[in-house]
CSV table of C-alpha atoms and ligand atoms in Angstrom, one decimal:
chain,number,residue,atom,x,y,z
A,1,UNK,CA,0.0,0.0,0.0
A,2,UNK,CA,1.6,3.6,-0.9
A,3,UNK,CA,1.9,5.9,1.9
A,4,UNK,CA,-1.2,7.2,2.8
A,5,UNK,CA,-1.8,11.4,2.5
A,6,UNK,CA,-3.8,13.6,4.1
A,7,UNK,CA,-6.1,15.2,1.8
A,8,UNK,CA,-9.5,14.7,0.1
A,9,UNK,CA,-8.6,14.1,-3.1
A,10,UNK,CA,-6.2,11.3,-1.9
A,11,UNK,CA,-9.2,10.0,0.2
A,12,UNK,CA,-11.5,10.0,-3.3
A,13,UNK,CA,-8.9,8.4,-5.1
A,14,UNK,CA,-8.9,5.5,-2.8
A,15,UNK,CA,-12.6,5.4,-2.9
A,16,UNK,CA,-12.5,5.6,-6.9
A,17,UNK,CA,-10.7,1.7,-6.9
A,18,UNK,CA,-12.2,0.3,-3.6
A,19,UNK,CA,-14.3,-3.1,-4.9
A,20,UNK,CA,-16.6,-2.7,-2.1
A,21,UNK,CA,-17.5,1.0,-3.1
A,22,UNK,CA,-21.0,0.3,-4.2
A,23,UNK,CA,-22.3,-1.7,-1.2
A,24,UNK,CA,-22.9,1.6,0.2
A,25,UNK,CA,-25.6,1.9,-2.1
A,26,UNK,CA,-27.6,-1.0,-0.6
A,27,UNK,CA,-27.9,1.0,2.9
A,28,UNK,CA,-30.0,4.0,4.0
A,29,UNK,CA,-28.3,6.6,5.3
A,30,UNK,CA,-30.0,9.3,8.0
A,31,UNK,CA,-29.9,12.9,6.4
A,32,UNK,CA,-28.0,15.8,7.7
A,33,UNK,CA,-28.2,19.3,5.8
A,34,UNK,CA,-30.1,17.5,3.0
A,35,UNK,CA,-27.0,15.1,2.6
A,36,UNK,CA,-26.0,11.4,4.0
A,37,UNK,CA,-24.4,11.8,7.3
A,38,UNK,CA,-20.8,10.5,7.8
A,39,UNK,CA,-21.9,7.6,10.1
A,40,UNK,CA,-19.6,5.7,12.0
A,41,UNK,CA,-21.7,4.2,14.6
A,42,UNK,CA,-22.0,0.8,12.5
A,43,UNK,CA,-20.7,-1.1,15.8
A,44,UNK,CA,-23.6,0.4,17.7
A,45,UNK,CA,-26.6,0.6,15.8
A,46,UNK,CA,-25.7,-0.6,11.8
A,47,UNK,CA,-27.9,1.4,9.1
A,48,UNK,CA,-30.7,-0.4,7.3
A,49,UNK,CA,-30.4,-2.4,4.2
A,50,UNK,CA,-32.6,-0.9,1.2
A,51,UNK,CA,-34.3,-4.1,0.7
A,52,UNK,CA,-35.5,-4.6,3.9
A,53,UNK,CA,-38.5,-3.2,3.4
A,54,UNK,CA,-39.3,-4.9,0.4
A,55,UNK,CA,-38.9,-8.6,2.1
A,56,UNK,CA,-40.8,-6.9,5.0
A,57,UNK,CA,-43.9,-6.3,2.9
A,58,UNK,CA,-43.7,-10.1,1.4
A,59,UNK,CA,-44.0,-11.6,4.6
A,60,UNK,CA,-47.0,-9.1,5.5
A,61,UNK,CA,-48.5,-10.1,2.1
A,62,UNK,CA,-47.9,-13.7,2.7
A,63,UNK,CA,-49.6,-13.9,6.3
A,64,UNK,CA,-52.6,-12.0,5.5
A,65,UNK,CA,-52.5,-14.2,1.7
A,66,UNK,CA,-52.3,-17.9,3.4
A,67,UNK,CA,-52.6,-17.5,7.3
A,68,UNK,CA,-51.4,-20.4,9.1
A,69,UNK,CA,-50.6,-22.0,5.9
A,70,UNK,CA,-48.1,-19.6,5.5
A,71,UNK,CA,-45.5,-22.0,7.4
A,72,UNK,CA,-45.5,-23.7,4.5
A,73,UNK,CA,-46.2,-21.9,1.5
A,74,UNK,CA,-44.5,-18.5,2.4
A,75,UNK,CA,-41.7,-17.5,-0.1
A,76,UNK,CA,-39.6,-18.2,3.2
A,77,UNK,CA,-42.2,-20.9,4.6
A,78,UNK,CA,-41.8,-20.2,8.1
A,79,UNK,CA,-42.1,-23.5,9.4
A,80,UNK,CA,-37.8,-23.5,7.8
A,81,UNK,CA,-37.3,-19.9,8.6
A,82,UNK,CA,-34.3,-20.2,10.6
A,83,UNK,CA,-32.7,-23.0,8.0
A,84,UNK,CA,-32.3,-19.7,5.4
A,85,UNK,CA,-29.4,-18.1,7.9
A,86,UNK,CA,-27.3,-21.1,8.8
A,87,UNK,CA,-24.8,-21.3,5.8
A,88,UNK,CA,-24.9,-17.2,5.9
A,89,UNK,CA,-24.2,-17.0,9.4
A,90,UNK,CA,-22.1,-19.9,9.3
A,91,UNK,CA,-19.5,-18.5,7.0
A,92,UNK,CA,-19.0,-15.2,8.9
A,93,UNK,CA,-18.2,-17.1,11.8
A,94,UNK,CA,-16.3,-19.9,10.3
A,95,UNK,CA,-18.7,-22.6,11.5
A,96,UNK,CA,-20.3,-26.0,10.0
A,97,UNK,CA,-23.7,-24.9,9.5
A,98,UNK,CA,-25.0,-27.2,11.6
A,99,UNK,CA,-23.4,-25.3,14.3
A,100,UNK,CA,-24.7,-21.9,14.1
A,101,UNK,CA,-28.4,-21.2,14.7
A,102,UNK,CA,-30.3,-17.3,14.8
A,103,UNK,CA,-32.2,-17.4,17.0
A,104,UNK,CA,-33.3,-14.8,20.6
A,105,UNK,CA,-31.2,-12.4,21.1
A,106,UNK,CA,-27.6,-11.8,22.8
A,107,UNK,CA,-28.0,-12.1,26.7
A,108,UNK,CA,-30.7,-14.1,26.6
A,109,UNK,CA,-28.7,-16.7,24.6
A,110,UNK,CA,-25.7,-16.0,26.8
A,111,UNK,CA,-27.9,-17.3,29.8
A,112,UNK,CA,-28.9,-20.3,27.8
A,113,UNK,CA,-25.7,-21.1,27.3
A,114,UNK,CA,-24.3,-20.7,30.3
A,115,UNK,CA,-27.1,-23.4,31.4
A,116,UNK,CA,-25.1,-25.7,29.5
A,117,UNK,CA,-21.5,-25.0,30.0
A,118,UNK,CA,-21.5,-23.9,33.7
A,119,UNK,CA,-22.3,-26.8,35.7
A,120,UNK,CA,-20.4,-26.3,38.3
A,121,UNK,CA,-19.1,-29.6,40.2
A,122,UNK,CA,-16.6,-29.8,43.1
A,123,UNK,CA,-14.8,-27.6,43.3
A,124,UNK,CA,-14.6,-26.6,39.5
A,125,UNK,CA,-16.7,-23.2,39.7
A,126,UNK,CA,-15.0,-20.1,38.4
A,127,UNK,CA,-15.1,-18.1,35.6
A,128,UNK,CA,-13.2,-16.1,34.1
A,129,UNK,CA,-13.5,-12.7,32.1
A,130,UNK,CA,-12.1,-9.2,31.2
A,131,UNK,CA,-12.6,-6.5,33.5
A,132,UNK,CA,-15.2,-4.0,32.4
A,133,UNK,CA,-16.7,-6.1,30.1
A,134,UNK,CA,-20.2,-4.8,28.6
A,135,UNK,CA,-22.4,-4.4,31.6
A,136,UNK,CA,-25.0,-7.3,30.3
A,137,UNK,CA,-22.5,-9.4,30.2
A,138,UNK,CA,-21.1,-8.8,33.7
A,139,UNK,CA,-24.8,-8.9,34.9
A,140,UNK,CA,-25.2,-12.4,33.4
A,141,UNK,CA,-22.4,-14.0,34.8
A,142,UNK,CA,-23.1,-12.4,38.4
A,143,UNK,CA,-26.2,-13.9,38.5
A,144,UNK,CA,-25.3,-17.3,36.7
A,145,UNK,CA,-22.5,-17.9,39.6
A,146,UNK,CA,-25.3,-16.9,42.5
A,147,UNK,CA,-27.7,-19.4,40.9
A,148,UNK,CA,-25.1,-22.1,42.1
A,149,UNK,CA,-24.9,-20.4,45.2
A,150,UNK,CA,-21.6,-18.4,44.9
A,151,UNK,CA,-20.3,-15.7,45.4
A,152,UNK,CA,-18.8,-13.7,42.3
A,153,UNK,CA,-16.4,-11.4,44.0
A,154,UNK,CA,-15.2,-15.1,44.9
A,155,UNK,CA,-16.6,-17.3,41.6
A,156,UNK,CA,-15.5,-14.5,38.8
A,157,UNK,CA,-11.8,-14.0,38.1
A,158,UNK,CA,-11.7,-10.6,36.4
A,159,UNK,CA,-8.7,-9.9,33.8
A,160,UNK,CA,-8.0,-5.5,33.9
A,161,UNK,CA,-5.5,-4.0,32.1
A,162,UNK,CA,-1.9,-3.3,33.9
A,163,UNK,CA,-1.2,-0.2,35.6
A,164,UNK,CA,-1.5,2.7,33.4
A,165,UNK,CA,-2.6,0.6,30.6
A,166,UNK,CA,-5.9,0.5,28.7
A,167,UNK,CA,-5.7,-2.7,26.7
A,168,UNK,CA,-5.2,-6.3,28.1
A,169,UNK,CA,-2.1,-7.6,28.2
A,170,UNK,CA,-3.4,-11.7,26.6
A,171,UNK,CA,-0.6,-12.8,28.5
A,172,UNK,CA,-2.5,-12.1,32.0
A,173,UNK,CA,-5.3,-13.9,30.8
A,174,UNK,CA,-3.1,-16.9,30.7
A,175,UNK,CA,-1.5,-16.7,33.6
A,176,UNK,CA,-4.7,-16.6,35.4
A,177,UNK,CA,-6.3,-19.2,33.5
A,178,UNK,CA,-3.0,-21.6,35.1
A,179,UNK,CA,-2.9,-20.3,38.1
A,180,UNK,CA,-7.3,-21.1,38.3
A,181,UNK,CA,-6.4,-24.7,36.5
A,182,UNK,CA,-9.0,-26.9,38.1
A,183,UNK,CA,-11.2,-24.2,40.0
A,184,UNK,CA,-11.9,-22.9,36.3
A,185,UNK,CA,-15.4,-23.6,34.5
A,186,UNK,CA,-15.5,-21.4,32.0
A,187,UNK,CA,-13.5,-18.6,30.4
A,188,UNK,CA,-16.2,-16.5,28.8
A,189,UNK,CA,-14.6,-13.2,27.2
A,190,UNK,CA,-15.9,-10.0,24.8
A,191,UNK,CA,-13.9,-11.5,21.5
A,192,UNK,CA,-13.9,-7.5,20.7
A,193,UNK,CA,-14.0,-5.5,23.7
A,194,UNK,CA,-16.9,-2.7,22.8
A,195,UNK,CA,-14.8,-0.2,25.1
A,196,UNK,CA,-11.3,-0.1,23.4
A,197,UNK,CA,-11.9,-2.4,20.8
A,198,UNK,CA,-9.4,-5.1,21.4
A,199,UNK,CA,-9.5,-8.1,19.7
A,200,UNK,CA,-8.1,-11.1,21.6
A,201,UNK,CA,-6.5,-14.2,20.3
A,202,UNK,CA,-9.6,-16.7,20.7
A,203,UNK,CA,-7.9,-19.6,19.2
A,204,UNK,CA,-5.2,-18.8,22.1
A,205,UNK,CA,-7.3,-18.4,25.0
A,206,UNK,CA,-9.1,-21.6,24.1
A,207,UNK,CA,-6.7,-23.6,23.8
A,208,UNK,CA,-5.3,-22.1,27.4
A,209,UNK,CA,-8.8,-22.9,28.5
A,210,UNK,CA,-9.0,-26.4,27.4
A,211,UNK,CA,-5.6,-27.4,28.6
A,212,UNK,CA,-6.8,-26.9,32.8
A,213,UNK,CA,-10.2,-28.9,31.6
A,214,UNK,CA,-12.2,-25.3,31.2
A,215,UNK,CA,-14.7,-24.6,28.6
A,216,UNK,CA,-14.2,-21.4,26.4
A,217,UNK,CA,-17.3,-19.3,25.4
A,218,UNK,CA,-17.0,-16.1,23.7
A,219,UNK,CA,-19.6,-12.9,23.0
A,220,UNK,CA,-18.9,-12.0,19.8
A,221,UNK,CA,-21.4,-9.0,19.4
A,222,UNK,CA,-18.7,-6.4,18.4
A,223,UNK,CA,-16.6,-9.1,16.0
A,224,UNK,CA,-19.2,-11.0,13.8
A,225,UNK,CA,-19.0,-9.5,10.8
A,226,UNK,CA,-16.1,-6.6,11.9
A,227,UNK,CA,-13.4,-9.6,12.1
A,228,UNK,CA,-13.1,-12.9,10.3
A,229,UNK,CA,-13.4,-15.8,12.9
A,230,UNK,CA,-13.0,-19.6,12.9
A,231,UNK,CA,-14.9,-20.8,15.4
A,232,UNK,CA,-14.9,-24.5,14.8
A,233,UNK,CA,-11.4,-24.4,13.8
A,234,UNK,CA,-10.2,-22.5,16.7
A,235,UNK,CA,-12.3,-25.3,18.6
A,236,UNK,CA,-14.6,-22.6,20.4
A,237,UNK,CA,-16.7,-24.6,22.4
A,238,UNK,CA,-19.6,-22.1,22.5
A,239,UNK,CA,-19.9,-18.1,21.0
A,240,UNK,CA,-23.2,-16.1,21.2
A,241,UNK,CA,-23.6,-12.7,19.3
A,242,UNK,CA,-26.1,-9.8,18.0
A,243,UNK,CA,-27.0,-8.9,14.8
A,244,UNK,CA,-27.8,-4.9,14.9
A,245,UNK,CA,-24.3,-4.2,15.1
A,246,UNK,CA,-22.0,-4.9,12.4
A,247,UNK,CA,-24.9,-7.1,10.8
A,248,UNK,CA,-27.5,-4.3,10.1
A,249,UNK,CA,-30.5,-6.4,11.6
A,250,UNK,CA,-32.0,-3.5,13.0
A,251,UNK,CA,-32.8,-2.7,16.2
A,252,UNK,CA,-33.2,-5.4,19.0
A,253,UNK,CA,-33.1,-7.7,15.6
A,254,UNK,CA,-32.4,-11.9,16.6
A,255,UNK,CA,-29.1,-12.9,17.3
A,256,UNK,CA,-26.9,-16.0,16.9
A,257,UNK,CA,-25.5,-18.8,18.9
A,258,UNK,CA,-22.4,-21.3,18.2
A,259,UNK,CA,-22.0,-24.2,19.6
A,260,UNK,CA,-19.1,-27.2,18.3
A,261,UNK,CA,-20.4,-30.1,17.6
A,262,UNK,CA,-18.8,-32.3,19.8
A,263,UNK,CA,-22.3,-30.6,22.5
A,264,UNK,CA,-24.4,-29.9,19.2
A,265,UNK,CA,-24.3,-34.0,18.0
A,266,UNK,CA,-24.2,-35.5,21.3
A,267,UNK,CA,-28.5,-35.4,22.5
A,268,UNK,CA,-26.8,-36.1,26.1
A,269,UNK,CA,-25.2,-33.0,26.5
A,270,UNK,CA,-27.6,-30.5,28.4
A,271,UNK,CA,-30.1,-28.1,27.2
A,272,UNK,CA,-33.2,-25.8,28.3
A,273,UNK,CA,-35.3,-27.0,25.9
A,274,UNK,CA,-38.6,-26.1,23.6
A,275,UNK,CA,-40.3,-27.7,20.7
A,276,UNK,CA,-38.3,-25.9,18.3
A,277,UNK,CA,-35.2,-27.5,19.3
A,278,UNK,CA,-36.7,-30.5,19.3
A,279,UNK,CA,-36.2,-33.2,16.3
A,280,UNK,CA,-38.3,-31.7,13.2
A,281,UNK,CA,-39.6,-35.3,12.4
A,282,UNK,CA,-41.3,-35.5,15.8
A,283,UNK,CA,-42.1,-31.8,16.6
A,284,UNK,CA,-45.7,-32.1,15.9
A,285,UNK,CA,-46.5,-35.6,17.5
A,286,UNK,CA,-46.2,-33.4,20.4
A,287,UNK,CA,-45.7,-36.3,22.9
A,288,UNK,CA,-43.4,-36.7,26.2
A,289,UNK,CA,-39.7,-36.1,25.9
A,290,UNK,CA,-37.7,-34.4,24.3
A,291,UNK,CA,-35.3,-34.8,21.2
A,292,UNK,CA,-32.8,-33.2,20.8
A,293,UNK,CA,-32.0,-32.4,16.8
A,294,UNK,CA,-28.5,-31.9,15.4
A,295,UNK,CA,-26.5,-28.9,16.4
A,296,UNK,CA,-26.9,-25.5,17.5
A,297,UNK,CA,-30.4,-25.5,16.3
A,298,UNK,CA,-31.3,-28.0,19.3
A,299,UNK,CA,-31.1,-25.0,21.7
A,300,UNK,CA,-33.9,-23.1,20.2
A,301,UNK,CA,-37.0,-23.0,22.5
A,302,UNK,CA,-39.6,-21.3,20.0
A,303,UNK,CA,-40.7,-21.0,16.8
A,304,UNK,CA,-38.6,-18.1,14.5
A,305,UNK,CA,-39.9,-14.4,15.4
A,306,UNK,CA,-40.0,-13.8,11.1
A,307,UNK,CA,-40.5,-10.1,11.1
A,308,UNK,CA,-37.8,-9.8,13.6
A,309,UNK,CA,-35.5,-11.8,11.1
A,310,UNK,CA,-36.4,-10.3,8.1
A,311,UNK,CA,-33.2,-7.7,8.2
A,312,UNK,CA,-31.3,-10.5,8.8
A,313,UNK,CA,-32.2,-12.2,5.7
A,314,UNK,CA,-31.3,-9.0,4.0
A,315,UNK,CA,-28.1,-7.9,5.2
A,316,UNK,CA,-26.8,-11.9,5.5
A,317,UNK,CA,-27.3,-11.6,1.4
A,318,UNK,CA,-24.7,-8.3,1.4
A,319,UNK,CA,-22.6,-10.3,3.6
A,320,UNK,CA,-22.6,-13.6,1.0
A,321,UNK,CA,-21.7,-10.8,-1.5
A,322,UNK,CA,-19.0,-8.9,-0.6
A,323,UNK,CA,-17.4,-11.9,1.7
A,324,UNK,CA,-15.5,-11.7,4.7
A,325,UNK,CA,-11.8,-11.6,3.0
A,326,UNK,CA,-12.9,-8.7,1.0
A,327,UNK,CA,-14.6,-7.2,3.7
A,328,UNK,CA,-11.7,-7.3,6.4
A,329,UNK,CA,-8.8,-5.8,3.8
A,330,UNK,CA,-10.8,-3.2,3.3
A,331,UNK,CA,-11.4,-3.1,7.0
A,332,UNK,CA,-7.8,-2.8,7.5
A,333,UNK,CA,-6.9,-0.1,5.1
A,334,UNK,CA,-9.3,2.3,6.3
A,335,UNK,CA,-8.5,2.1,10.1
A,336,UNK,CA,-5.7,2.2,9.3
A,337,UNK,CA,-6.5,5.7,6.9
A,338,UNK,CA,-8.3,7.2,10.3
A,339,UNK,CA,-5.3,6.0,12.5
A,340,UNK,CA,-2.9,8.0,10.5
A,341,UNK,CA,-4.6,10.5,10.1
A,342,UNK,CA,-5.8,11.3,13.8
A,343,UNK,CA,-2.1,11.1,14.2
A,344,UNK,CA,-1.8,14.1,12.7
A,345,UNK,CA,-3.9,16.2,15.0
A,346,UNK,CA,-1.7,18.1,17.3
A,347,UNK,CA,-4.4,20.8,18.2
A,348,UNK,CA,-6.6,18.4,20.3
A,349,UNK,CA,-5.7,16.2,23.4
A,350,UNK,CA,-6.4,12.8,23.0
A,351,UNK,CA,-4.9,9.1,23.2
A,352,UNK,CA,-6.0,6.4,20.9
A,353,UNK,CA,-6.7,3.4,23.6
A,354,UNK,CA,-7.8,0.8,20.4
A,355,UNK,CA,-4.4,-1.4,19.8
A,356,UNK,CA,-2.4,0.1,16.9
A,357,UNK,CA,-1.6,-3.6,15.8
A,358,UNK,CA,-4.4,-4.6,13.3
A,359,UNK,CA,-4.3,-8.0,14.2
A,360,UNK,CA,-5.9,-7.0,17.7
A,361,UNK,CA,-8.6,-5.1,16.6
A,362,UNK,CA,-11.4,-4.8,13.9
A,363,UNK,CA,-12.4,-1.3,12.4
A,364,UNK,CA,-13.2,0.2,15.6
A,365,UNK,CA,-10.7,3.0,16.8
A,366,UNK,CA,-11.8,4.6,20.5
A,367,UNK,CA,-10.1,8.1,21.5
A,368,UNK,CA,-9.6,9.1,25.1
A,369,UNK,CA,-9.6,12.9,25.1
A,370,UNK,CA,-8.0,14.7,27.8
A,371,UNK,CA,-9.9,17.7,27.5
A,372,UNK,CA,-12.4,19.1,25.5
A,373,UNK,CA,-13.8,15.5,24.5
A,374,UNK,CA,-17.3,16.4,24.7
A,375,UNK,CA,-17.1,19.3,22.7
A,376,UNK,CA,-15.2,17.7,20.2
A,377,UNK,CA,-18.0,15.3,20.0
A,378,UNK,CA,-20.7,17.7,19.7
A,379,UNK,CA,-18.8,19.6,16.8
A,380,UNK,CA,-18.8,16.3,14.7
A,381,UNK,CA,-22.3,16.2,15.4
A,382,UNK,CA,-23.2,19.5,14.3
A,383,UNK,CA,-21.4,18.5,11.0
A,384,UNK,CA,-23.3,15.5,10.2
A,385,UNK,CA,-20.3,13.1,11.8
A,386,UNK,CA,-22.2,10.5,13.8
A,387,UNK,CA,-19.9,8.9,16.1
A,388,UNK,CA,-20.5,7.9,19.6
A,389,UNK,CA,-19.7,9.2,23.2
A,390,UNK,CA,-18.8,6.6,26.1
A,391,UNK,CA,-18.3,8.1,29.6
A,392,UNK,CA,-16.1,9.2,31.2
A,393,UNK,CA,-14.5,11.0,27.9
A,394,UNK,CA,-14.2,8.2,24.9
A,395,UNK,CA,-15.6,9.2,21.8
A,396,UNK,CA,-15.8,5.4,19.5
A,397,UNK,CA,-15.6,5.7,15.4
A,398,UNK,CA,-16.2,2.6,13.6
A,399,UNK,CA,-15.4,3.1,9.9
A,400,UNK,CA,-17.5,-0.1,8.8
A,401,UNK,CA,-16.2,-1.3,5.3
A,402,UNK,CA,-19.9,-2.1,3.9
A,403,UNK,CA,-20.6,1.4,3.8
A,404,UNK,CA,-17.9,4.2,4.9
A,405,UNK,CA,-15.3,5.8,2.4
A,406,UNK,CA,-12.6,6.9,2.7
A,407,UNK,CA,-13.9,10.1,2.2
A,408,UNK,CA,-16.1,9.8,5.3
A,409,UNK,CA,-12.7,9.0,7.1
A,410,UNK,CA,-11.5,12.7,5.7
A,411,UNK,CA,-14.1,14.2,6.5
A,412,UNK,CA,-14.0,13.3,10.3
A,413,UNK,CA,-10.5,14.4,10.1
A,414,UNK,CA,-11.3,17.9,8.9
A,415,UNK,CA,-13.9,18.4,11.3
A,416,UNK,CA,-11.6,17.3,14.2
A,417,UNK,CA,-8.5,19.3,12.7
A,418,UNK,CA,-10.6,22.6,12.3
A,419,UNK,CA,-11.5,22.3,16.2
B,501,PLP,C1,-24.2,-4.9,22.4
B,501,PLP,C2,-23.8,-5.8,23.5
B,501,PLP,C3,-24.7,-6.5,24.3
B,501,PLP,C4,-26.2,-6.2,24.2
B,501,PLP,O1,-27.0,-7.3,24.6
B,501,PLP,P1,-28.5,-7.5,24.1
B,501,PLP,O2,-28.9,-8.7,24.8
B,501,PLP,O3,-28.4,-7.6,22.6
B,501,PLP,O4,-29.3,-6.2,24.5
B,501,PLP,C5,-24.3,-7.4,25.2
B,501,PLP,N1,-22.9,-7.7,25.3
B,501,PLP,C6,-22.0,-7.1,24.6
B,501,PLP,C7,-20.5,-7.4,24.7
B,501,PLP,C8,-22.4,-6.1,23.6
B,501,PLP,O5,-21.5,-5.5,22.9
């Protein structure tokens, strides 16, 4: 790649031979001064696909055309629905299809999960996780280890960054997970912190995990679809994630669960279950005991919310279009654009707190300002720069490779450099 320069016309020539340049046509964008806004909250809240609304008025036309009947004769009978995502979803998270299922959404599968991979027994009860991990996630595995009757300030081994650091160092997290060995259940991290937007070494920590008999569970709601994963390769044993972040499913929209199939194939291995997960061939004989059916899709409880899948449907088809490889060079190139040039502001007082080394983030870049952070982030408002403001002063930019330019990456610059 040739040096990179700061200046729009640079930015526009970069645009003129990215591949992925047109996907931004698929998406809606909100409107500032009669124009698209520069948005870079695709890690928060993605924008909508165009055809969403198209696929949302087939379904409405097909329940009010057949009814009931629509679980079978719906252009997407809805008796399948969840079938359509699995090979979608699957390849973003480098899964066997069998092994990925949409389905709830994030903490309510984490919970579900949990059920299955914390059982504690003798004296194997901890887990272990990052420090200031998204506060759902800290919530759920507080009340997971009191279920059991622990205590989490005892039962939850919490990983912060060193002294006058802001990122993990991975090397603590193995450490601990040694010196827990055989007290450790389940190592259950953020596989891109939301905060700094770190990006750990899952295949690592997993296999550190496995090696003093833990299980390794990861939430992936701020890498699926920002960072290519392997799940079954990396010999995850279980990964939960939502889909209104880097997936564009809209707000609230169902989220996904992994689980290897070593648990998935084996109908001993506990779960909650509900007569969706239960064998298809028997669903409807509706008699005692339940059967499990291959994979993932044996933890769904109920029948598919459609309309709450329908965005989904449409931004998985982007995602089988542009493809992950394609995606995360892209990706690279313009964090990378944003990194050098916020570099290059000397007027304003900030540190980037992301990791510089691209391997250990996605497109995510977080600034901790020093002064004047809020201000900053209200003048990017004002000029139609949507990025988003974490207390105490972080302002978070996710230049998604679907739909930001490099141009949009300029353009935050100039705002910021004219402060
Ligand atoms: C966004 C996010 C959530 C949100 O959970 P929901 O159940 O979808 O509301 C949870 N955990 C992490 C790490 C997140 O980034």
């Amino acid at each position: 790649m040739a040096p990179f320069e700061a200046s729009l016309a640079f930015a526009q020539s970069l645009d003129q031979v990215d591949i992925l340049f047109p996907f931004r046509e698929r998406f809606l964008f909100p409107q500032h001064d009669g124009r698209d806004v520069n948005y870079f909250c695709g890690n928060s809240l993605g924008l909508q696909p165009k055809a969403v609304s198209f696929l949302m008025q087939n379904e409405l036309e097909d329940w009010a055309k057949y009814g009931v009947e629509g679980h079978f004769n719906a252009r997407y009978p809805w008796f399948s629905y969840h079938h359509f995502f699995n090979e979608r979803l699957a390849a973003i998270v480098g899964a066997d299809k069998d092994e990925v299922v949409a389905m709830n959404t994030l903490t309510v599968n984490l919970h579900l999960l949990m059920q299955s991979f914390y059982r504690p027994e003798g004296g194997r009860y901890k887990i272990l996780m990052e420090a200031g991990a998204f506060p759902s996630d800290q919530y759920a595995m507080e009340t997971q280890v009191r279920m059991h009757g622990f205590d989490p300030y005892d039962a939850i081994i919490e990983i912060a960054p060193r002294e006058g650091q802001h990122t993990i160092d991975e090397q603590d997290i193995y450490d601990a997970i040694t010196a827990a060995g055989d007290t450790l259940a389940v190592v259950m991290i953020g596989g891109v912190n939301y905060y700094t937007g770190q990006f750990f070494d899952l295949e690592k920590i997993t296999a550190a995990a496995h090696e003093v008999g833990a299980y390794a569970g990861f939430d992936l709601a701020h890498a699926v679809g920002n960072i290519p994963l392997k799940l079954h390769d990396w010999n995850v044993d279980f990964a939960c994630w939502c889909s209104y972040k880097y997936l564009n499913s809209g707000p609230g929209a169902v989220g996904g669960v992994y689980v290897h199939e070593k648990y998935g194939n084996n109908p001993s291995f506990f779960r909650l279950a509900g007569w969706w997960g239960n064998d298809e061939k028997t669903r409807f004989k509706m008699q005692k005991g339940f059967v499990p059916q291959k994979g993932a899709a044996s933890w769904q409880m109920s029948n598919a919310p459609v309309f709450n899948m329908v965005a989904l449907n449409a931004s998985l088809d982007i995602y089988e279009k542009a493809g992950m490889p394609a995606l995360r060079e892209k990706s690279e190139s313009l964090t990378g654009y944003l990194e050098f040039l916020l570099k290059k502001l000397d007027n304003l007082s900030f540190e980037i707190i992301t990791p510089t080394n691209p391997k250990q983030r996605g497109c995510q870049v977080s600034m901790l300002f020093k002064e004047n952070g809020r201000e900053v982030f209200d003048r990017l408002t004002e000029n139609g720069v949507i990025a988003d403001w974490r207390e105490p002063t972080v302002i978070r930019v996710a230049p998604v490779p679907l739909y930001n330019t490099y141009e949009d990456v300029y353009k935050l610059y100039e705002v910021m450099a004219g402060f």
